Coordinates of C-alpha atoms and ligand atoms in Angstrom, one line a residue:
M1 CA 109.0 26.5 94.0
G2 CA 107.4 29.7 92.9
D3 CA 106.0 30.2 96.5
Y4 CA 104.9 33.8 96.9
K5 CA 102.4 36.3 98.1
V6 CA 101.0 39.3 96.1
C7 CA 101.5 42.7 97.7
C8 CA 100.2 46.1 96.7
Q9 CA 103.1 48.6 96.1
G10 CA 101.0 51.4 97.3
C11 CA 99.7 50.4 100.7
G12 CA 101.6 47.1 101.2
S13 CA 98.4 45.1 101.8
V14 CA 98.4 41.4 100.7
L15 CA 96.1 40.9 97.7
H16 CA 94.4 37.8 96.4
D17 CA 96.4 35.7 94.1
L18 CA 95.0 36.8 90.7
A19 CA 94.4 40.4 91.7
T20 CA 95.5 43.0 89.2
S21 CA 94.6 46.0 91.4
C22 CA 94.2 47.0 95.0
R23 CA 90.9 48.2 96.4
L24 CA 92.6 51.0 98.4
D25 CA 95.0 52.7 96.0
P26 CA 96.4 52.5 92.4
G27 CA 99.6 50.7 93.3
L28 CA 100.9 47.8 91.2
P29 CA 100.6 44.3 92.7
R30 CA 104.1 42.7 93.1
A31 CA 105.0 39.1 93.9
V32 CA 107.1 38.7 97.0
Y33 CA 108.8 35.3 96.8
S34 CA 109.8 33.2 99.8
Q35 CA 113.0 32.2 97.9
K36 CA 115.5 35.0 98.5
R37 CA 118.5 33.6 96.5
L38 CA 118.7 33.2 92.7
E39 CA 118.0 29.6 92.1
I40 CA 118.4 28.2 88.7
A41 CA 116.3 25.1 88.0
D42 CA 117.4 22.4 85.6
L43 CA 114.6 23.2 83.2
P44 CA 114.5 24.8 79.7
G45 CA 114.0 28.5 78.8
V46 CA 112.1 30.8 81.1
W47 CA 111.3 28.0 83.5
R48 CA 115.0 28.0 84.6
H49 CA 113.7 30.8 86.9
L50 CA 110.7 29.0 88.2
A51 CA 111.6 30.1 91.8
W52 CA 110.9 33.7 90.8
L53 CA 107.9 33.1 88.6
P54 CA 104.3 32.8 89.9
V55 CA 103.8 29.3 88.5
K56 CA 104.3 25.8 89.9
S57 CA 104.4 23.0 87.3
P58 CA 105.2 24.5 83.9
D59 CA 104.1 23.2 80.5
M60 CA 107.4 22.4 78.8
R61 CA 106.0 22.8 75.3
T62 CA 105.9 26.6 76.1
G63 CA 108.4 29.0 77.7
A64 CA 111.3 29.7 75.3
G65 CA 113.8 32.0 77.1
S66 CA 116.0 34.9 76.2
V67 CA 119.7 34.3 75.8
C68 CA 122.4 36.5 77.2
Y69 CA 125.9 36.8 75.8
Q70 CA 128.9 39.2 75.9
S71 CA 129.0 41.2 72.7
Q72 CA 132.2 41.3 70.6
G73 CA 131.1 43.0 67.4
L74 CA 128.9 45.8 68.5
A75 CA 131.0 46.3 71.7
R76 CA 134.1 46.9 69.5
E77 CA 132.3 49.2 67.2
I78 CA 131.1 51.5 70.0
G79 CA 134.0 51.1 72.4
L80 CA 132.4 49.3 75.3
Q81 CA 134.4 46.7 77.3
R82 CA 131.5 44.9 79.0
L83 CA 128.5 45.0 76.8
F84 CA 126.1 42.2 77.4
I85 CA 123.2 41.6 75.0
S86 CA 120.0 39.9 75.9
F87 CA 118.5 38.5 72.8
S88 CA 114.8 37.5 72.6
G89 CA 113.9 36.0 69.3
F90 CA 114.8 33.2 66.8
W91 CA 118.5 32.6 66.5
P92 CA 119.1 28.8 66.5
E93 CA 122.9 29.0 66.6
M94 CA 122.7 31.0 69.8
G95 CA 120.1 28.8 71.4
A96 CA 117.4 31.4 71.0
S97 CA 114.1 29.7 70.1
M98 CA 111.4 32.3 70.5
V99 CA 109.8 31.6 67.1
T100 CA 107.4 34.7 67.2
G101 CA 110.5 36.9 67.5
S102 CA 109.9 39.0 70.6
F103 CA 110.3 39.0 74.3
K104 CA 106.5 39.0 74.6
E105 CA 106.9 35.2 74.7
L106 CA 108.5 35.7 78.2
E107 CA 105.2 37.0 79.4
A108 CA 102.8 34.8 77.5
A109 CA 104.0 31.4 78.8
P110 CA 104.0 32.3 82.6
T111 CA 100.7 34.1 82.2
M112 CA 98.9 31.2 80.5
Q113 CA 100.5 28.7 82.9
R114 CA 99.4 30.7 85.9
L115 CA 95.9 31.0 84.7
S116 CA 95.5 27.3 84.2
E117 CA 97.0 26.6 87.7
T118 CA 95.0 29.1 89.7
A119 CA 91.7 30.0 88.1
R120 CA 88.8 28.3 89.7
P121 CA 85.9 26.9 87.7
V122 CA 83.4 29.5 86.7
A123 CA 79.8 28.7 86.0
G124 CA 78.8 29.0 82.4
V125 CA 82.4 29.3 81.2
P126 CA 82.7 29.4 77.4
G127 CA 84.1 26.3 75.7
G128 CA 83.7 24.0 78.7
H129 CA 87.1 24.9 80.0
N130 CA 87.6 25.0 83.8
A131 CA 89.3 28.4 83.6
P132 CA 88.1 31.7 82.3
V133 CA 89.1 32.7 78.8
L134 CA 92.0 35.1 78.7
V135 CA 91.5 38.5 77.0
V136 CA 94.6 40.2 75.6
A137 CA 95.0 43.7 74.0
S138 CA 98.1 44.2 71.9
A139 CA 99.8 46.3 69.2
G140 CA 100.9 43.0 67.6
N141 CA 103.9 41.3 69.3
T142 CA 102.0 40.4 72.5
A143 CA 99.1 39.0 70.6
R144 CA 101.4 36.9 68.4
A145 CA 103.2 35.5 71.4
F146 CA 99.9 34.6 73.1
A147 CA 98.5 33.1 69.9
Q148 CA 101.5 30.8 69.6
T149 CA 101.5 29.8 73.3
A150 CA 97.7 29.2 73.3
S151 CA 98.0 27.2 70.1
L152 CA 100.7 25.0 71.8
T153 CA 98.5 24.4 74.9
G154 CA 95.1 24.2 73.3
R155 CA 93.6 26.9 75.5
P156 CA 91.3 29.5 73.9
V157 CA 92.4 33.2 73.9
V158 CA 90.8 36.4 72.7
L159 CA 93.1 39.0 71.1
F160 CA 92.2 42.6 70.5
V161 CA 94.6 44.2 68.0
P162 CA 94.4 47.5 66.0
T163 CA 93.5 46.6 62.3
S164 CA 96.7 48.3 61.2
S165 CA 98.7 45.7 63.2
L166 CA 96.8 42.5 62.0
H167 CA 99.6 41.6 59.6
R168 CA 101.8 40.9 62.7
L169 CA 99.5 38.0 63.7
W170 CA 100.9 34.6 62.8
T171 CA 101.8 31.3 64.3
T172 CA 104.4 28.7 63.4
V173 CA 102.1 25.9 64.6
E174 CA 98.6 24.9 63.7
P175 CA 96.5 27.8 65.2
G176 CA 94.3 26.8 68.1
R177 CA 91.1 28.5 69.2
I178 CA 92.4 32.0 68.7
C179 CA 89.6 34.6 68.5
L180 CA 91.3 37.5 66.8
A181 CA 89.4 40.8 66.9
G182 CA 90.6 43.7 64.7
V183 CA 90.0 47.1 66.4
E184 CA 89.5 50.2 64.2
G185 CA 91.7 52.6 66.3
D186 CA 95.0 52.5 68.1
Y187 CA 96.4 50.4 70.9
L188 CA 94.5 52.3 73.6
D189 CA 91.2 51.6 71.7
A190 CA 92.2 47.9 71.6
I191 CA 92.9 48.0 75.4
Q192 CA 89.5 49.6 76.1
A193 CA 87.6 47.1 73.9
A194 CA 89.5 44.2 75.7
D195 CA 88.6 45.7 79.1
R196 CA 84.9 45.8 78.2
L197 CA 84.9 42.1 77.3
A198 CA 87.1 41.1 80.2
S199 CA 84.7 42.6 82.7
R200 CA 82.1 39.9 81.7
P201 CA 81.8 36.7 83.7
G202 CA 83.9 33.9 82.2
F203 CA 86.6 36.2 80.9
L204 CA 89.8 37.4 82.5
P205 CA 91.9 40.4 81.6
E206 CA 95.6 39.7 80.9
G207 CA 96.3 42.8 83.0
G208 CA 99.1 44.4 81.1
A209 CA 101.7 46.0 83.5
R210 CA 99.5 44.9 86.4
N211 CA 100.0 41.2 85.6
I212 CA 102.8 39.9 87.8
A213 CA 103.4 36.8 85.6
R214 CA 104.0 39.2 82.7
R215 CA 106.5 41.3 84.6
D216 CA 108.3 38.4 86.3
G217 CA 108.6 36.7 82.9
M218 CA 110.2 39.8 81.4
G219 CA 112.4 40.1 84.6
T220 CA 114.2 36.9 83.7
V221 CA 116.2 38.9 81.2
M222 CA 117.9 40.6 84.2
L223 CA 118.3 37.2 86.0
E224 CA 120.0 35.7 82.9
A225 CA 122.3 38.7 82.7
A226 CA 123.4 38.3 86.3
A227 CA 123.8 34.5 85.9
T228 CA 125.9 35.1 82.7
A229 CA 128.1 37.9 84.0
G230 CA 128.2 37.1 87.7
V231 CA 127.1 40.7 88.6
I232 CA 124.2 43.0 88.3
P233 CA 124.7 45.4 85.4
D234 CA 125.5 49.1 85.9
H235 CA 123.1 50.1 83.0
Y236 CA 120.0 48.7 81.4
F237 CA 118.8 49.8 77.9
Q238 CA 115.4 49.0 76.5
A239 CA 112.9 50.5 74.1
V240 CA 109.6 50.9 75.9
G241 CA 106.0 51.6 75.1
S242 CA 104.3 50.9 78.4
G243 CA 107.5 50.7 80.3
T244 CA 106.6 47.4 81.8
G245 CA 109.9 45.8 80.8
G246 CA 111.7 48.6 82.6
I247 CA 109.7 48.0 85.8
A248 CA 110.4 44.3 85.5
A249 CA 114.1 44.8 85.1
W250 CA 114.2 47.0 88.2
E251 CA 112.2 44.5 90.2
A252 CA 114.4 41.6 89.2
A253 CA 117.5 43.7 90.1
L254 CA 116.0 44.3 93.5
R255 CA 115.6 40.6 94.0
L256 CA 119.2 39.9 92.9
A257 CA 120.5 42.6 95.2
G258 CA 118.6 40.9 98.0
D259 CA 120.6 37.7 97.2
G260 CA 123.9 39.6 97.7
R261 CA 126.1 37.3 95.6
F262 CA 125.8 39.6 92.5
G263 CA 126.5 42.9 94.3
S264 CA 124.0 45.4 95.6
N265 CA 124.0 47.6 92.6
I266 CA 120.6 48.6 91.0
P267 CA 121.1 49.3 87.3
R268 CA 120.3 52.7 85.9
L269 CA 117.3 52.3 83.6
H270 CA 117.8 54.0 80.2
L271 CA 114.4 53.7 78.6
A272 CA 114.1 54.6 74.9
Q273 CA 111.1 55.9 72.9
N274 CA 110.6 56.8 69.3
L275 CA 110.2 60.6 68.8
P276 CA 107.9 62.5 68.4
C277 CA 105.3 59.9 69.6
A278 CA 106.9 59.4 73.0
P279 CA 104.5 59.7 75.9
I280 CA 106.9 58.4 78.6
H281 CA 109.7 60.6 77.3
R282 CA 107.3 63.6 77.5
L283 CA 106.1 62.7 81.0
W284 CA 109.7 62.3 82.3
T285 CA 111.5 65.2 80.5
G286 CA 108.5 67.6 79.9
P287 CA 107.2 70.5 82.0
G288 CA 105.9 68.2 84.7
G289 CA 102.5 67.9 86.3
E290 CA 101.0 66.4 83.1
S291 CA 98.8 63.3 83.1
P292 CA 98.9 60.8 80.3
S293 CA 95.2 61.4 79.5
G294 CA 95.8 65.1 79.3
L295 CA 98.3 64.6 76.5
S296 CA 96.0 62.7 74.1
E297 CA 95.4 65.8 71.9
I298 CA 99.1 66.3 71.5
W299 CA 99.6 62.9 70.0
K300 CA 96.6 63.3 67.7
G301 CA 98.1 66.6 66.5
L302 CA 101.4 64.9 65.7
G303 CA 99.6 62.2 63.7
C304 CA 100.8 59.5 66.1
P305 CA 101.4 56.6 65.6
D306 CA 101.3 56.6 61.8
E307 CA 104.8 57.8 60.9
M308 CA 106.7 55.9 63.7
Y309 CA 109.7 53.7 63.1
D310 CA 107.9 51.2 65.4
D311 CA 104.4 51.8 66.5
V312 CA 104.5 49.0 69.1
L313 CA 106.3 51.7 71.2
F314 CA 103.2 53.9 71.3
N315 CA 101.1 53.6 74.4
R316 CA 99.0 56.7 75.3
N317 CA 98.3 55.5 78.9
P318 CA 101.5 54.0 80.4
P319 CA 101.5 52.8 84.1
Y320 CA 103.5 55.9 85.0
A321 CA 102.7 57.9 88.1
I322 CA 101.5 55.0 90.3
P323 CA 103.2 53.3 93.2
G324 CA 105.6 50.7 91.7
G325 CA 105.2 52.2 88.2
V326 CA 107.6 53.6 85.6
E327 CA 108.2 57.0 87.3
Q328 CA 109.2 55.4 90.6
A329 CA 111.4 52.9 88.7
L330 CA 113.2 55.8 87.0
R331 CA 113.5 57.8 90.1
E332 CA 114.9 55.0 92.2
T333 CA 117.4 53.9 89.6
S334 CA 118.5 57.5 88.7
G335 CA 117.1 56.5 85.3
A336 CA 116.7 58.4 82.0
V337 CA 114.3 58.4 79.1
L338 CA 115.9 58.9 75.7
G339 CA 114.1 60.1 72.6
V340 CA 115.2 58.6 69.3
A341 CA 114.3 59.9 65.8
N342 CA 113.4 57.5 63.0
D343 CA 116.7 58.0 61.1
E344 CA 118.8 57.4 64.2
A345 CA 116.9 54.1 64.8
E346 CA 117.5 53.0 61.2
A347 CA 121.2 53.7 61.4
A348 CA 121.4 51.9 64.7
R349 CA 119.6 48.9 63.3
Q350 CA 122.1 48.6 60.4
L351 CA 125.1 48.9 62.8
F352 CA 123.6 46.2 65.1
E353 CA 122.8 43.8 62.2
S354 CA 126.2 44.2 60.6
S355 CA 128.2 43.8 63.8
E356 CA 126.1 41.1 65.5
G357 CA 124.9 39.2 62.5
I358 CA 121.1 38.8 63.1
D359 CA 118.1 40.8 62.0
I360 CA 116.3 42.8 64.7
L361 CA 112.8 44.3 65.0
P362 CA 112.5 48.1 64.8
A363 CA 111.8 48.5 68.5
P364 CA 115.2 47.2 69.7
A365 CA 116.9 49.4 67.1
V366 CA 115.5 52.3 69.1
A367 CA 117.3 50.9 72.2
V368 CA 120.6 50.5 70.3
A369 CA 120.3 54.2 69.2
A370 CA 119.6 55.2 72.8
L371 CA 122.8 53.4 73.9
L372 CA 124.8 55.3 71.2
K373 CA 123.3 58.6 72.5
A374 CA 124.0 57.8 76.2
M375 CA 127.7 57.1 75.3
E376 CA 127.9 60.4 73.4
D377 CA 126.5 62.2 76.4
G378 CA 129.0 60.6 78.7
A379 CA 126.2 58.9 80.7
V380 CA 128.0 55.5 80.3
R381 CA 131.7 54.9 80.8
K382 CA 133.5 52.4 78.6
E383 CA 134.4 50.0 81.4
E384 CA 130.9 49.9 82.9
M385 CA 128.7 46.8 82.5
V386 CA 125.8 47.5 80.1
L387 CA 122.9 45.2 79.5
L388 CA 121.2 45.9 76.1
N389 CA 117.8 44.3 75.8
I390 CA 117.3 43.3 72.2
T391 CA 113.6 42.7 72.7
G392 CA 112.9 41.2 69.3
G393 CA 114.8 39.7 66.4
G394 CA 115.3 36.8 64.0
V395 CA 111.8 37.3 62.5
K396 CA 113.2 37.2 59.0
R397 CA 114.9 33.8 59.9
S398 CA 111.7 32.5 61.5
W399 CA 109.7 33.4 58.4
E400 CA 112.2 31.8 56.1
E401 CA 112.8 28.6 58.1
L402 CA 109.5 27.9 59.8
G403 CA 106.9 29.1 57.2
P404 CA 104.4 30.6 59.6
S405 CA 100.7 31.2 58.7
I406 CA 98.8 34.4 59.1
L407 CA 95.9 34.3 61.6
P408 CA 92.5 35.0 60.2
C409 CA 90.6 38.0 61.8
Q410 CA 87.4 36.7 63.3
M411 CA 85.6 40.0 64.0
K412 CA 85.8 43.7 63.4
V413 CA 85.4 46.0 66.4
R414 CA 84.9 49.8 66.4
P415 CA 85.8 52.1 69.4
G416 CA 82.9 52.0 71.9
H417 CA 81.6 48.7 70.6
P418 CA 79.1 47.4 73.2
A419 CA 80.3 44.7 75.5
D420 CA 77.3 42.4 75.0
D421 CA 77.8 42.3 71.3
L422 CA 81.5 41.6 71.7
E423 CA 80.6 38.8 74.1
K424 CA 78.0 37.3 71.8
Q425 CA 80.4 37.2 68.8
V426 CA 83.3 35.8 70.8
L427 CA 81.2 33.0 72.4
E428 CA 79.8 32.1 69.0
F429 CA 83.4 31.7 67.7
I430 CA 84.8 29.8 70.7
R431 CA 81.9 27.3 70.8
S432 CA 81.9 26.7 67.0
Ligands
PLP26 C1 106.3 45.4 73.6 C2 107.6 45.6 73.1 C3 108.5 46.6 73.6 C4 108.1 47.5 74.8 O1 107.8 46.8 75.9 P1 107.3 47.4 77.3 O2 106.0 46.7 77.6 O3 107.1 48.9 77.1 O4 108.4 47.2 78.2 C5 109.8 46.6 73.1 N1 110.2 45.8 72.1 C6 109.4 44.9 71.5 C7 109.9 44.1 70.4 C8 108.1 44.8 72.0 O5 107.3 43.9 71.4

């Protein structure tokens, strides 16, 4: 199970198992599994899709999965005949048990599992563990998912989070050895600080979009939809920051199409971003020829991400124009990127919550608003099958019912903070 090799999407060369990049070109690594048919294991949560995850013997304490169901309420409100909702979050009546309330749990469990299975012992590893310490950068939801997963398994993890997002860091279990670093800056500043620490021996970068365990974990949303509906959807809607979930949905659909039993259709990706702080929207719909780094001044001028409906959707450096990246996924699926204003997202959130009966995070409200727009534009016909990825929800219920505790911030980091000082502080914490 989970038998695979890792191939570069640029040059096709086979990479070593934990590679997050290729020496020859900027292509994304992708797992090519020997299993070619969707095989559902008799296991809980995300581990049902073990055959298409880069792990072997999962830790059953982790790995809550998304649930997929056919919508009645919202479908009737907006006039769709075959609307399927993927829900990632806490909704016990529906069997959804992601207590941290977002689909980042789909990435955290396979990533930590894979690390414990494949990492070799490293001399001088902090904390006496036989695997390097994972380093994660996050605007909040990813860090919360890793904090929960790491607390369940007892492994240490280092989390770099913008100080403005520290309130999003909590666990519903006794916190393990979680080194939480608050970064004075935005998400890209957090990524850069994490990169500096992760380049030191004994540490390993989580890898973001380049991490195959992360993408294939997110891809289980598409697998669940095909298993529930019996076919590959015509359309896929998701709110994106990096666009990793969009890439993952496309890759999972390619695997399903290779199976053949679910049709050969590849869904159109409809990726949604929150205007005006919408880098992927700009790259896809703008004048062309721009690079993410060239646009940084624009976002600063617009005051991004302060006024956003959801700042988890702001990533200044998405994996866009690289082989296997967001641009290719959009091109090959005849995809679209939709821009959603704050008031449109708020109206969509209210419509979703009243028609489906569960609270959702701001990011998936942006996806609901994008679906409404696409229907207005005639991009989706009412008889077509739509998969709407509700990437986070049930946080209110999780708070009320599980009484989580806020994680303490262990260190403050400024942009450009030197790596040796980061390392010193982190090691002091992990060894204490
Ligand atoms: C991270 C996140 C997204 C965007 O994910 P991508 O990495 O861009 O695919 C959407 N919704 C929620 C709730 C998130 O936490």
